[in-house]
Coordinates of C-alpha atoms in Angstrom, one line a residue:
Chain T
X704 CA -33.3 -59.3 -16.1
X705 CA -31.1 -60.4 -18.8
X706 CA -32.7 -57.4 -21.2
X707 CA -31.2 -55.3 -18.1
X708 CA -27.8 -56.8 -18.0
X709 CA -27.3 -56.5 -21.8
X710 CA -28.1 -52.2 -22.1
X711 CA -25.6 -52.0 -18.4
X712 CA -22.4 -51.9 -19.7
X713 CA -23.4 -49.5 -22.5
X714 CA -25.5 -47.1 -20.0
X715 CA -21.9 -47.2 -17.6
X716 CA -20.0 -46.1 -20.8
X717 CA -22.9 -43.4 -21.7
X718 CA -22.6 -42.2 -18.1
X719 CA -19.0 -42.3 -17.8
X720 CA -18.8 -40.2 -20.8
X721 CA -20.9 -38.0 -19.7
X722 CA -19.1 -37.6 -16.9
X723 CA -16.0 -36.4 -18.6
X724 CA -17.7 -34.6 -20.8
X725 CA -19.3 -32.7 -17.5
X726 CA -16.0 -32.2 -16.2
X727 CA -14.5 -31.2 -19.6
X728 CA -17.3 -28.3 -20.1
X729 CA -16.7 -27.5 -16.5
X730 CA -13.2 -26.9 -16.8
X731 CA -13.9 -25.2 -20.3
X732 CA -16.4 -22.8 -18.8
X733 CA -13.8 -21.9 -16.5
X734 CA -10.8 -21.8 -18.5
X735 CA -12.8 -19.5 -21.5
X736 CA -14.3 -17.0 -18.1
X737 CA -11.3 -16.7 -16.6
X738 CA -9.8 -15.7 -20.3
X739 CA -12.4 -13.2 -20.2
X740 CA -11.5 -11.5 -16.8
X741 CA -7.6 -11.3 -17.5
X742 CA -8.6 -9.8 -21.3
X743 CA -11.1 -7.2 -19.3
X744 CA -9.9 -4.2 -17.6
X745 CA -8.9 -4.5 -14.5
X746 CA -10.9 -1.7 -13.3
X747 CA -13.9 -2.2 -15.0
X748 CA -14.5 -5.6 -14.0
X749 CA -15.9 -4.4 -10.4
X750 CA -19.3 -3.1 -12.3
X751 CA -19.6 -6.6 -14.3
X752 CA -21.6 -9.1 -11.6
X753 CA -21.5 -12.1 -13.8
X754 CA -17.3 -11.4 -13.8
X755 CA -17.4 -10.6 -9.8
X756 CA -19.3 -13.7 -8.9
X757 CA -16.9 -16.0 -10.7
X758 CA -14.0 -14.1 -9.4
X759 CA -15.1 -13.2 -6.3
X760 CA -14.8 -17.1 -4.6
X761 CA -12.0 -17.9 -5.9
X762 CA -10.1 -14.9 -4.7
X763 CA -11.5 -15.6 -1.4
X764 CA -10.3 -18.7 -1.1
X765 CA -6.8 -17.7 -2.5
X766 CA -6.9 -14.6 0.0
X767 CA -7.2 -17.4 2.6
X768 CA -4.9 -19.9 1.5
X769 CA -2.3 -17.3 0.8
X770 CA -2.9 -13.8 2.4
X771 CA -4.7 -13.5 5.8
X772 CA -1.5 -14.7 7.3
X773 CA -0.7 -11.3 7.3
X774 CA -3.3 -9.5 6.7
X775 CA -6.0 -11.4 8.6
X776 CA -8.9 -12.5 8.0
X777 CA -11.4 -9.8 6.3
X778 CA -8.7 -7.8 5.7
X779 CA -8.1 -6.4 9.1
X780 CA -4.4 -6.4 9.2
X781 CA -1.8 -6.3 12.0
X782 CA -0.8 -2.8 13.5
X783 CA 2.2 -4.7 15.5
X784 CA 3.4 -5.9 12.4
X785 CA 2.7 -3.4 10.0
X786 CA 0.5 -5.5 7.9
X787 CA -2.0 -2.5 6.3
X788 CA -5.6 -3.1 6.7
X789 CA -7.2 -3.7 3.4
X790 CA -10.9 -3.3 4.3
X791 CA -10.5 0.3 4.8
X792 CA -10.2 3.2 1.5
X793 CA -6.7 4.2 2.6
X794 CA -4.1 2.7 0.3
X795 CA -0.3 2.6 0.8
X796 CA 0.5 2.1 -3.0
X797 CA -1.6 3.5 -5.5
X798 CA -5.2 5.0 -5.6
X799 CA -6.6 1.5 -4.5
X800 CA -8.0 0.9 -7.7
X801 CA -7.9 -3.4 -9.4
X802 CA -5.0 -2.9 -11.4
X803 CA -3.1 -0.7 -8.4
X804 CA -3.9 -3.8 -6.0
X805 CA -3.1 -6.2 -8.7
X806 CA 0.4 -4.9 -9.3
X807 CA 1.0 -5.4 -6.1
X808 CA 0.0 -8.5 -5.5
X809 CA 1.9 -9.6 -8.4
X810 CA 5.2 -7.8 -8.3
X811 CA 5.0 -7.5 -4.0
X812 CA 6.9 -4.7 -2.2
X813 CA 10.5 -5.0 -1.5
X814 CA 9.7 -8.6 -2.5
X815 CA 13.4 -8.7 -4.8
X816 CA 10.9 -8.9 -7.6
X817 CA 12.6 -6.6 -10.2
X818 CA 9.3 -5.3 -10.8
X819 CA 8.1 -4.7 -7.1
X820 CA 7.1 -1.4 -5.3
X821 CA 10.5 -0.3 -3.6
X822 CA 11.5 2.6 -3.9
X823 CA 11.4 3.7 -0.3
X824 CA 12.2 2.6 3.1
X825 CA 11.3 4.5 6.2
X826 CA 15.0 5.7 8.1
X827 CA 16.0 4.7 11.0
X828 CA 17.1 8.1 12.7
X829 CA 18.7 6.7 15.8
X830 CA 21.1 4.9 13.4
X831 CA 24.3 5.7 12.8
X832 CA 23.5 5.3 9.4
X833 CA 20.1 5.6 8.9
X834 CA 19.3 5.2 5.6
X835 CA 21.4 2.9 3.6
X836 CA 20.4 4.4 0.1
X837 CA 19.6 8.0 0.9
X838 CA 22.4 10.6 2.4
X839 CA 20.7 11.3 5.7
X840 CA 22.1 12.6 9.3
X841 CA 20.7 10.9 12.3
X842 CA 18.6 12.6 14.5
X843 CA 19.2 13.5 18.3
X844 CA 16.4 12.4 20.9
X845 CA 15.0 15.9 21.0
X846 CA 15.1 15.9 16.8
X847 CA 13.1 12.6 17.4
X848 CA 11.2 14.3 20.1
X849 CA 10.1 17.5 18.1
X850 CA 8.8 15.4 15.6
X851 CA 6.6 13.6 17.4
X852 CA 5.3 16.6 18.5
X853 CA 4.9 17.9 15.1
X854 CA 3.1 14.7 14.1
X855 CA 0.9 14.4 16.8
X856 CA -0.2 18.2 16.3
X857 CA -0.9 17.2 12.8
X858 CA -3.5 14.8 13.8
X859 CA -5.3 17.6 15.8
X860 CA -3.5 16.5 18.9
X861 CA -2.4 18.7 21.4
X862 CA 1.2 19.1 21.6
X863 CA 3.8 21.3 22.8
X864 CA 3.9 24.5 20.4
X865 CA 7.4 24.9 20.4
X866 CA 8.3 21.4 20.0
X867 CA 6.0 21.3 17.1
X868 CA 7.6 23.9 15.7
X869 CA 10.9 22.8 15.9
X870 CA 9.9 19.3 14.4
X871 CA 8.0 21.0 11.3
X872 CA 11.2 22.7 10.8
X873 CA 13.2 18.9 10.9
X874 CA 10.9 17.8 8.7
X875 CA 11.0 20.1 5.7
X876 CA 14.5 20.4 6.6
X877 CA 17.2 18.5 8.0
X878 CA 15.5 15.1 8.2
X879 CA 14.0 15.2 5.1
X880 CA 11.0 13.7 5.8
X881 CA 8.7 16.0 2.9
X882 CA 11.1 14.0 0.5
X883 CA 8.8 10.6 0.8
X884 CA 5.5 12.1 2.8
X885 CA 5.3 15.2 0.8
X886 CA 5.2 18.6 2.0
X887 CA 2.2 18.8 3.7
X888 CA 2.8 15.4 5.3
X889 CA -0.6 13.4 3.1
X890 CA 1.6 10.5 1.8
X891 CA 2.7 9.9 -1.7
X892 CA 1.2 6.5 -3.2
X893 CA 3.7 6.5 -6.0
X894 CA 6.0 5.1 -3.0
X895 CA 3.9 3.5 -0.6
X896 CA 4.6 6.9 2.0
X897 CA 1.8 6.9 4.4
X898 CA -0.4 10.0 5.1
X899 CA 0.7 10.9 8.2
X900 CA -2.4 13.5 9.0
X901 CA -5.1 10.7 8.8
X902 CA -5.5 8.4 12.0
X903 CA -4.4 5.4 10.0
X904 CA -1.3 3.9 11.2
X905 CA 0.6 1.2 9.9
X906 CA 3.0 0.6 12.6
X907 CA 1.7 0.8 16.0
X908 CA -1.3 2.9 17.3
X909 CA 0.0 6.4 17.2
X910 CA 0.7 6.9 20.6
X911 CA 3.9 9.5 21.3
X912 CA 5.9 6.3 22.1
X913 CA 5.1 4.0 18.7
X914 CA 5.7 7.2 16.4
X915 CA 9.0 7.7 18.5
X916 CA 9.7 3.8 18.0
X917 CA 9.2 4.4 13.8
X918 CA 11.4 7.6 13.5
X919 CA 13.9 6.0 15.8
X920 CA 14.3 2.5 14.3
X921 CA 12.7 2.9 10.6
X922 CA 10.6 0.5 8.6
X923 CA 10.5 -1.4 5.7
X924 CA 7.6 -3.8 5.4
X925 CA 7.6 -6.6 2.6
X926 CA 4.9 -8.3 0.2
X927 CA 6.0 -11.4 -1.8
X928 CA 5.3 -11.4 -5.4
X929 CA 2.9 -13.7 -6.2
X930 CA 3.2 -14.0 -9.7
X931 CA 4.4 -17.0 -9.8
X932 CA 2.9 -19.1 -6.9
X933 CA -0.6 -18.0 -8.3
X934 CA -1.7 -17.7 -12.0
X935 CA -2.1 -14.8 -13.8
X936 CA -6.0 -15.4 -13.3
X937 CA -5.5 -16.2 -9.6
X938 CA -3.7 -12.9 -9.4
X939 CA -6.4 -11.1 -10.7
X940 CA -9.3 -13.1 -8.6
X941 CA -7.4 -12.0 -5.5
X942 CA -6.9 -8.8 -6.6
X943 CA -10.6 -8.2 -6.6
X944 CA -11.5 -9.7 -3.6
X945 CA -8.9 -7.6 -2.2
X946 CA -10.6 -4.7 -3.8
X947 CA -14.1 -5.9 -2.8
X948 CA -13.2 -6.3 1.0
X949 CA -13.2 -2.0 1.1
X950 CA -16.2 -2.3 -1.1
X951 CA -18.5 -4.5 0.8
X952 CA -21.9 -3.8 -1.4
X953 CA -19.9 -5.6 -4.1
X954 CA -18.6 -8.4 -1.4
X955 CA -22.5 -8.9 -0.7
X956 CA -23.6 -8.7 -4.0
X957 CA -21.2 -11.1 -5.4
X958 CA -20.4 -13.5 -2.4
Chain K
X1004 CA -28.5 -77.0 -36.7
X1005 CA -31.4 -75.0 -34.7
X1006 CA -29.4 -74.4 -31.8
X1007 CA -26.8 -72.7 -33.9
X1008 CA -29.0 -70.6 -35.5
X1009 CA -29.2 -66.7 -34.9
X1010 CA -32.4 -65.3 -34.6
X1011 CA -33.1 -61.7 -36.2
X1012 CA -33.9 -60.3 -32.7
X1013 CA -30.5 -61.2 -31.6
X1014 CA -28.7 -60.1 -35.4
X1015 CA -30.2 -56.5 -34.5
X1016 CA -29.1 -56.5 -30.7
X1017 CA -25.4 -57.3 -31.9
X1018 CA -25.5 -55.0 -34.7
X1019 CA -26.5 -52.1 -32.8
X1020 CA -24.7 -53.0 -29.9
X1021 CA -21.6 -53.0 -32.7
X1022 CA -22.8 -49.4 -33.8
X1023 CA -23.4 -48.4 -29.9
X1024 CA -19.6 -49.1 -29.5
X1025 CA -18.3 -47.4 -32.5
X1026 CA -20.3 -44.4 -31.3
X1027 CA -18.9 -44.4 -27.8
X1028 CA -15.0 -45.1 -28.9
X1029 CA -15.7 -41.9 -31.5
X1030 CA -16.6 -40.1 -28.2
X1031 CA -14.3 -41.0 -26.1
X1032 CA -11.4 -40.8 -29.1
X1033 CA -12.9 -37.4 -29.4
X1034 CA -12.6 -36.3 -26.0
X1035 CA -9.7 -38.1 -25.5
X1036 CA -8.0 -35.3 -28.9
X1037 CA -9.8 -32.3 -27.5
X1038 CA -7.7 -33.0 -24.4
X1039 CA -4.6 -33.6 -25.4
X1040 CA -4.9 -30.9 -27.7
X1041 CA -5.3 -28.2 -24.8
X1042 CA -2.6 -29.7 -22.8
X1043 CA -0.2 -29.7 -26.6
X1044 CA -0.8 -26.1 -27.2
X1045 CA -1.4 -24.4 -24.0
X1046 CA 1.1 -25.8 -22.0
X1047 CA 3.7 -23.7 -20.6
X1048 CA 6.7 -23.4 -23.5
X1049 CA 5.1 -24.5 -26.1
X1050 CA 5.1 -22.9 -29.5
X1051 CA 1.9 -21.4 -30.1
X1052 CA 0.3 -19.1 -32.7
X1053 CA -2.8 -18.4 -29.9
X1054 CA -1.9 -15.6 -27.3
X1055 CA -2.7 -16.2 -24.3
X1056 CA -5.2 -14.3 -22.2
X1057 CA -2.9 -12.7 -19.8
X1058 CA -0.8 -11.7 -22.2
X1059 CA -0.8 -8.7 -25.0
X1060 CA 1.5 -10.2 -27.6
X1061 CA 4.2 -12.7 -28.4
X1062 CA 7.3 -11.4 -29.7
X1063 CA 8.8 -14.9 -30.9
X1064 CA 7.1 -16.6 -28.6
X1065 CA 8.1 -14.4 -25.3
X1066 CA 5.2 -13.1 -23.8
X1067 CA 4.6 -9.6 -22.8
X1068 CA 2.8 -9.0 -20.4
X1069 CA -1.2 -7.3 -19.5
X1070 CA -0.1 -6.4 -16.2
X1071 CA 2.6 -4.2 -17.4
X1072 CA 1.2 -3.2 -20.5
X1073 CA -1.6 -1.7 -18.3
X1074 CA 1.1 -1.0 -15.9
X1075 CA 3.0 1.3 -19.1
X1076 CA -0.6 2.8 -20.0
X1077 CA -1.0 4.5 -16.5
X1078 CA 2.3 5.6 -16.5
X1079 CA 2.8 7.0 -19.9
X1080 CA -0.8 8.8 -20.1
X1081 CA -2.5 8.4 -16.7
X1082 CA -5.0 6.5 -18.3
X1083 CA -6.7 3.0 -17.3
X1084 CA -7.0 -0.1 -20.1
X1085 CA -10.8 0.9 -20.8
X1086 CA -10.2 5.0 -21.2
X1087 CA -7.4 4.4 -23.6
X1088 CA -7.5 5.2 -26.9
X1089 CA -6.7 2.7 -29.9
X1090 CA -3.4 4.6 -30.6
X1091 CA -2.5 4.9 -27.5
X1092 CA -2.8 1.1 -26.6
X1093 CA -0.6 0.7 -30.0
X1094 CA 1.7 2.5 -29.3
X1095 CA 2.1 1.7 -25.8
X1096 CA 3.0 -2.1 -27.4
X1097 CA 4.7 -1.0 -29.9
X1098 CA 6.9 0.4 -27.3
X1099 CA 6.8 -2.3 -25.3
X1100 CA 7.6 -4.9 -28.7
X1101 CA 10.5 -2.7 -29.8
X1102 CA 12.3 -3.3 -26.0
X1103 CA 11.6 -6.9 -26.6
X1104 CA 13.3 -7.5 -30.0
X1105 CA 16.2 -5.4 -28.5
X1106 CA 16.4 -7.4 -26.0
X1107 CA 16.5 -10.6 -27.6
X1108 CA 18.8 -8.6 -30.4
X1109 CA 20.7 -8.3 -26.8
X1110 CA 20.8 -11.4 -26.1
X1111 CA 21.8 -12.7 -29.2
X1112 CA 24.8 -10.3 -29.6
X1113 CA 25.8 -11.0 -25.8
X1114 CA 25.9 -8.1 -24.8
X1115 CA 26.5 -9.2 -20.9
X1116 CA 29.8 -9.7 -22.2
X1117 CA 30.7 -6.4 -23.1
X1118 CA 28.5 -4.1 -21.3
X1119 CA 29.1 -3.3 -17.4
X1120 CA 26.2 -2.0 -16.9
X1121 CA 24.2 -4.9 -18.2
X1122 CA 26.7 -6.8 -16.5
X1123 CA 26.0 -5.3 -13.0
X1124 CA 22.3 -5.1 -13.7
X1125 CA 22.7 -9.0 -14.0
X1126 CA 24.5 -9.6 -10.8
X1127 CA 21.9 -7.1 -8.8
X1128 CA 19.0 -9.6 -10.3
X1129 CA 20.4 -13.2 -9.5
X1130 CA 21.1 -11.8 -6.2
X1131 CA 18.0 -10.3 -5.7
X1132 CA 16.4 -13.9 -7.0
X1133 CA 18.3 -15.5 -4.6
X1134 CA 17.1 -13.5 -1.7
X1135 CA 13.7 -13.6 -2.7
X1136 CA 13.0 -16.7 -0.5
X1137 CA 14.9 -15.6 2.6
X1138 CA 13.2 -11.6 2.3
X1139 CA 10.2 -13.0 2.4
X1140 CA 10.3 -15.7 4.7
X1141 CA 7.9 -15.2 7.6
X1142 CA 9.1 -17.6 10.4
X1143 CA 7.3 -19.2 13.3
X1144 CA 7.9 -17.3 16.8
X1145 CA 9.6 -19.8 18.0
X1146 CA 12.0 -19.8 15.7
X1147 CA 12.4 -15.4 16.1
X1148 CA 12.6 -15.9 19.8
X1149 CA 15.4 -18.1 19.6
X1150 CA 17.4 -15.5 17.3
X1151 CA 16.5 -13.3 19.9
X1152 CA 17.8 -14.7 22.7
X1153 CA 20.9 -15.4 20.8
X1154 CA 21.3 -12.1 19.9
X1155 CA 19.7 -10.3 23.1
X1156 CA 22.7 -7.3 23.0
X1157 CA 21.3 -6.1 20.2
X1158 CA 17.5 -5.3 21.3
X1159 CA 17.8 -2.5 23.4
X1160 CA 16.5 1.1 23.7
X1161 CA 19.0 3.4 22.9
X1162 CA 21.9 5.0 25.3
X1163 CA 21.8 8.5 25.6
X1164 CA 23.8 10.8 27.7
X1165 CA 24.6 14.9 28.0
X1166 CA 28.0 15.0 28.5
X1167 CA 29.9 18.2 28.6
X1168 CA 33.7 18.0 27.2
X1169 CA 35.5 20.0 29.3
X1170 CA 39.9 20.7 27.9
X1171 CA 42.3 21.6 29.6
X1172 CA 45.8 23.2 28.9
X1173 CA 47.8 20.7 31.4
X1174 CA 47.2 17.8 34.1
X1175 CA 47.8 20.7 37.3
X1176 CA 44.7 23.1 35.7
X1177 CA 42.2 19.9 35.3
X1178 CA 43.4 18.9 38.6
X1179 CA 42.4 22.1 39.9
X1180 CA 39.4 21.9 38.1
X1181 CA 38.4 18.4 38.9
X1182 CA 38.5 19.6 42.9
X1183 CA 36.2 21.9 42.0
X1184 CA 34.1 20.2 40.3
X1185 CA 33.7 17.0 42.5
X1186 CA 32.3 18.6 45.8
X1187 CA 29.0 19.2 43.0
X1188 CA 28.7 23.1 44.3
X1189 CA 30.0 24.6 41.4
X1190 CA 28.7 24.8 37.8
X1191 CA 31.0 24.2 34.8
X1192 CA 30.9 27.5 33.4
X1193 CA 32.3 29.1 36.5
X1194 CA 35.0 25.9 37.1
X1195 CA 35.8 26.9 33.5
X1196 CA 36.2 30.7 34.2
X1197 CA 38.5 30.0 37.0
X1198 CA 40.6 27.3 35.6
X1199 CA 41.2 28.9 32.6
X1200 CA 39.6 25.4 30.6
X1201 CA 37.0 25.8 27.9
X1202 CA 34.3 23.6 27.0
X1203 CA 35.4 21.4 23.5
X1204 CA 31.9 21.9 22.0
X1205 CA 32.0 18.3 20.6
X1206 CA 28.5 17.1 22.4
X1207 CA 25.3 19.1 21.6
X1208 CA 22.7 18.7 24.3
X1209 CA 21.6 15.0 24.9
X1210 CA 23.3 12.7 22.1
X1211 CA 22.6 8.7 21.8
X1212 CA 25.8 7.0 21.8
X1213 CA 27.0 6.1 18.5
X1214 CA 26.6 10.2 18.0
X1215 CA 27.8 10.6 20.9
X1216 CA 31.3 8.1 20.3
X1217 CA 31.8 9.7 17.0
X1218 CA 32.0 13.4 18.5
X1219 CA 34.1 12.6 21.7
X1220 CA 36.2 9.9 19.8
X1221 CA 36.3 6.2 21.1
X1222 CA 38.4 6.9 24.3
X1223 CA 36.6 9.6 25.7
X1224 CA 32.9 8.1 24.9
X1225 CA 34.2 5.1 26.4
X1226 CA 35.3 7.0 29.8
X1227 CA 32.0 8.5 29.7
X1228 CA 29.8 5.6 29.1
X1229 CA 30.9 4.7 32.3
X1230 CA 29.9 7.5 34.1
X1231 CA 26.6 7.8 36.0
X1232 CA 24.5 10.7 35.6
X1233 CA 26.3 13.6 38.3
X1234 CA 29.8 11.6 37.6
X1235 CA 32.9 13.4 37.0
X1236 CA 35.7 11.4 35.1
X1237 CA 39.2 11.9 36.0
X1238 CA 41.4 13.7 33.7
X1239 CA 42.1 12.0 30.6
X1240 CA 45.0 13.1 28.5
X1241 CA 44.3 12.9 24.9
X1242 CA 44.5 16.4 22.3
X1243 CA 45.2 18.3 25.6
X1244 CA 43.8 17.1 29.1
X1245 CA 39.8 16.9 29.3
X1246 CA 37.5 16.2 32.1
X1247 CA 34.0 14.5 31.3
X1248 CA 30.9 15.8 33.0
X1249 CA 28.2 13.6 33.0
X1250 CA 25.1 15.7 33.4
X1251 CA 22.7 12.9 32.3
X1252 CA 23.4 8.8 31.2
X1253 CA 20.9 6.9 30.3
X1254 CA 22.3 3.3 29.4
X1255 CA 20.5 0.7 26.9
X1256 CA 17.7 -1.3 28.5
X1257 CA 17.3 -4.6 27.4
X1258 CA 13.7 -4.4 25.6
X1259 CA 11.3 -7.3 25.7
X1260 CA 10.5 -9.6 22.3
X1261 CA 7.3 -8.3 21.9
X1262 CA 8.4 -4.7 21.5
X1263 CA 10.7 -5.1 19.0
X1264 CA 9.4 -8.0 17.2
X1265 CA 9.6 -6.4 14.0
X1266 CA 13.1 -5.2 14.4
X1267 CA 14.2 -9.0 14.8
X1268 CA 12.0 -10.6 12.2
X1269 CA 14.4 -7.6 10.0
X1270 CA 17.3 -9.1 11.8
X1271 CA 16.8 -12.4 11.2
X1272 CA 15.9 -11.7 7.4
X1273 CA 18.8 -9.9 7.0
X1274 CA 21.1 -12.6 7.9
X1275 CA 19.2 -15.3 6.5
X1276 CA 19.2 -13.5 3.0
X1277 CA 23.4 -12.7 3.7
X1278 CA 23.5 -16.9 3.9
X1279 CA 21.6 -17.1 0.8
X1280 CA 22.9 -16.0 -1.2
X1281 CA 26.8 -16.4 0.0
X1282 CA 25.4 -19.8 -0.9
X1283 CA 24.5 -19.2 -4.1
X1284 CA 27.9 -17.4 -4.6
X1285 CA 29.6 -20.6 -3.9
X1286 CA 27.5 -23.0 -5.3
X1287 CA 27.5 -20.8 -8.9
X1288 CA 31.6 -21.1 -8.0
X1289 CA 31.4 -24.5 -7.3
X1290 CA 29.4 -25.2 -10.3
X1291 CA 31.8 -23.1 -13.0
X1292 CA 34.7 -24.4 -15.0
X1293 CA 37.0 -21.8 -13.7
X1294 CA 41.0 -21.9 -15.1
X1295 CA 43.2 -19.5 -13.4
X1296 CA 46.0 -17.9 -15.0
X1297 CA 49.6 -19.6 -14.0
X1298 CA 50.5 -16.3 -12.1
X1299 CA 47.5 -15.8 -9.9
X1300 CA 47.1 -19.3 -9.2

């Protein structure tokens, strides 16, 4: 008994130490992996599993804490508020790739980051102005009109002919609209302009009346930057769980 | 004597208990450095000859960047971190070092000062900052339904109306016209034709309002607004005498929250980042040491 209480406060000491040296190697571990995954490229990292299942939890749990109040949880998004899905392969901004989804997440769109995505905004055509940066004429409700029929023929719709017609003509014309969705109407991801021949819609569900609603009164969805709030390693952890939500093999794999 | 007396058993317990304490208190001393160390030279502003691992390089001490320097990469070859080559990663930061000793070169010769475009670039960025919070901002719905109902004039469909414009030389001619017009047997054209009036031309087919306003001019939009679809407005004298003919109004409808939603969570941003940062307008005012000249006082 007294043999016992004589080696106690030395095994406490050798135990607390350990301890702290537990939570010191932890922390180390950590701190020299997560050096690793910000010095690694961005895109390469997905083929690495050791790097995806230390990144993959903790972007999860930052998605949670910090995203899927817009984009919900899994990634689903919110057509009503024009929150993209981002379990799908159809990217707004860039190619969809780690380093496109990290730029975003770090820099946002039209967050006020200096840095951010912003470049376009859709017009609102049944403005008087409808686009305060870009020298555009509102439409009438038969401009609006024809396009919606030319937009709803795109997607293999049927639609009135001439009204088609007349709204292909408004939109390499008058309204301008090849200028952000290109020519033949597939997007441009240097901008964040959706493909408008897919059946992915951002904003509503692609009836006649929601794509009347998005030429008439114009969009222009945000994304903080979240540089800042999160780490440089956080951003990048996020970032590929974003980027593992549309690749769910390596969501599997990893998680 | 005997009772003072230390027995060799108990000489060894203290002298290793001794040595067991040293040993710890090197440990924990140890531990204790290795900690302080990490927090001394990684903490944020401190001068350090480590880069750290989101960054590429430290151009006296200011970091640049991994995210942009893969963000230049892309952009300047169309190339990803991995696929580039060693001289195109160098010179992609030596690119990116060369704007950062300008910059500081800027900063050190003040160039705020002088320059207006630096100085409006400035101005755009602090009050860009200072919107960040209120652009972002993503409010409860209770909180968007109240600015709603506050500003329920606002969340409408749009008016629309065909109006046809039709002028006049004098007040007995529209008169005549307005007869005509009024029983609803007769068709513009031919009121036209008779009363020697012609249409103005101003309205093309079915206009919403604000189109509609600027092409008839406030007065006559406003004497149209009023009228229902069918209506005929008396003659109005303004440019010559018209007479309005409604051939279709279809006033605003007050629209529900849920459908436009999104168009007051815009709204409400908008404002909300128009009292930012007329805030921080005032309070960068209030804070300055500003001395007027004694003739604009």
């Amino acid at each position: 008994m007294s043999g016992w209480r004589a080696r106690r406060p030395g095994a406490v000491i050798l135990g607390a130490v350990a301890l702290v040296g537990a939570t010191i190697w932890w922390f180390g571990a950590a701190w020299w992996t997560e050096g690793q995954l910000l010095r690694a490229d961005p895109n390469g990292l997905p083929a690495d599993p050791a790097m995806m299942r230390f990144a993959l939890p903790r972007g999860h749990a930052i998605y949670d804490g910090y995203c899927a109040t817009c984009h919900a949880a899994g990634g689903r998004g919110d057509p009503v508020r024009g929150m993209p899905a981002l379990n799908d392969s159809d990217w707004l901004y860039g190619a969809g790739t780690p380093a496109d989804i990290e730029r975003t997440v770090a820099y946002g769109v039209r967050s006020r980051h200096p840095k951010a995505w912003n470049l376009a905004a859709m017009p609102a055509y049944a403005r008087e102005v409808p686009s305060p940066t870009q020298a555009l004429r509102p439409l009438s409700p038969a401009q609006i009109s024809d396009l919606v029929e030319f937009l709803t023929q795109l997607q293999g719709d049927r639609a009135d002919e001439k009204a088609a017609a007349r709204g292909a003509a408004l939109y390499a014309g008058q309204a301008g609209c090849y200028d952000c969705h290109a020519p033949d109407a597939r997007g441009d991801p240097a901008i964040g302009a959706p493909n408008l021949t897919d059946r992915i819609w951002l904003y509503g569900d692609g009836t006649r009346a929601a794509l009347y609603q998005s030429i008439a009164h114009g969009h222009a969805g945000v994304c903080p930057s979240w540089l800042g709030p999160l780490s440089a390693a956080e951003v990048r952890e996020v970032a590929l769980f974003v980027y593992a939500l549309s690749h769910q093999p390596i969501l599997a794999t990893a998680e | 004597m005997s009772d003072l007396s230390i027995s060799a058993t108990e000489t060894r317990a203290v002298t290793q208990g001794g040595r067991r304490t040293l040993i710890l208190a090197g440990i924990g001393a140890t531990i204790g450095l290795i900690v302080a160390g990490f927090g001394l030279f990684t903490a944020t502003g401190t001068s350090t000859l480590v880069v750290p691992a989101e960054d590429v390089a430290l151009v006296n001490q200011q970091p640049l960047s991994r995210l942009d320097f893969i963000a230049a990469l892309q952009s300047s070859y169309a190339i990803t971190l991995a696929d580039a080559t060693p001289e195109q990663r160098r010179a992609v930061l030596e690119d990116m070092i060369r704007e950062e000793v300008f910059v500081q070169r800027g900063r050190e010769l003040d160039v705020a000062s002088v320059d207006p475009d630096v100085r409006a670039a400035i101005v755009r960025s602090v009050e860009e900052q200072a919107a960040a919070p209120a652009a972002l901002e993503n409010p409860p719905d209770a909180k968007l339904r109240a600015y709603f109902d506050a500003h329920r004039d606002l969340y409408a469909t749009e008016g629309r109306m065909i109006p046809r414009d039709l002028v006049f030389a004098d007040a007995t001619s529209a008169a005549a016209a307005l007869a005509a017009l009024r029983p609803g047997e007769e068709s513009p054209a031919a009121v036209l034709a008779a009363s020697g009036g012609r249409d103005s031309g101003k309205v093309e087919g079915e206009e919403f309002y604000f189109a509609a306003k600027i092409h008839l001019g406030a007065a006559l939009f406003e004497a149209a607004r009023l009228l229902p679809s069918g209506g005929v407005s008396a003659p109005i004298a303004a440019d010559g005498v018209h007479v309005l003919v409604m051939l279709r109004n279809t006033p605003p409808v007050p629209l529900p929250y849920d459908a436009v939603r999104g168009r007051v969570l815009d709204d409400y941003r908008r404002d909300a980042i128009n009292r930012l940062q007329a805030r921080e307008a005032a309070f960068l005012r209030k804070r300055a040491n500003i001395l007027l000249a004694p003739d604009l006082r």
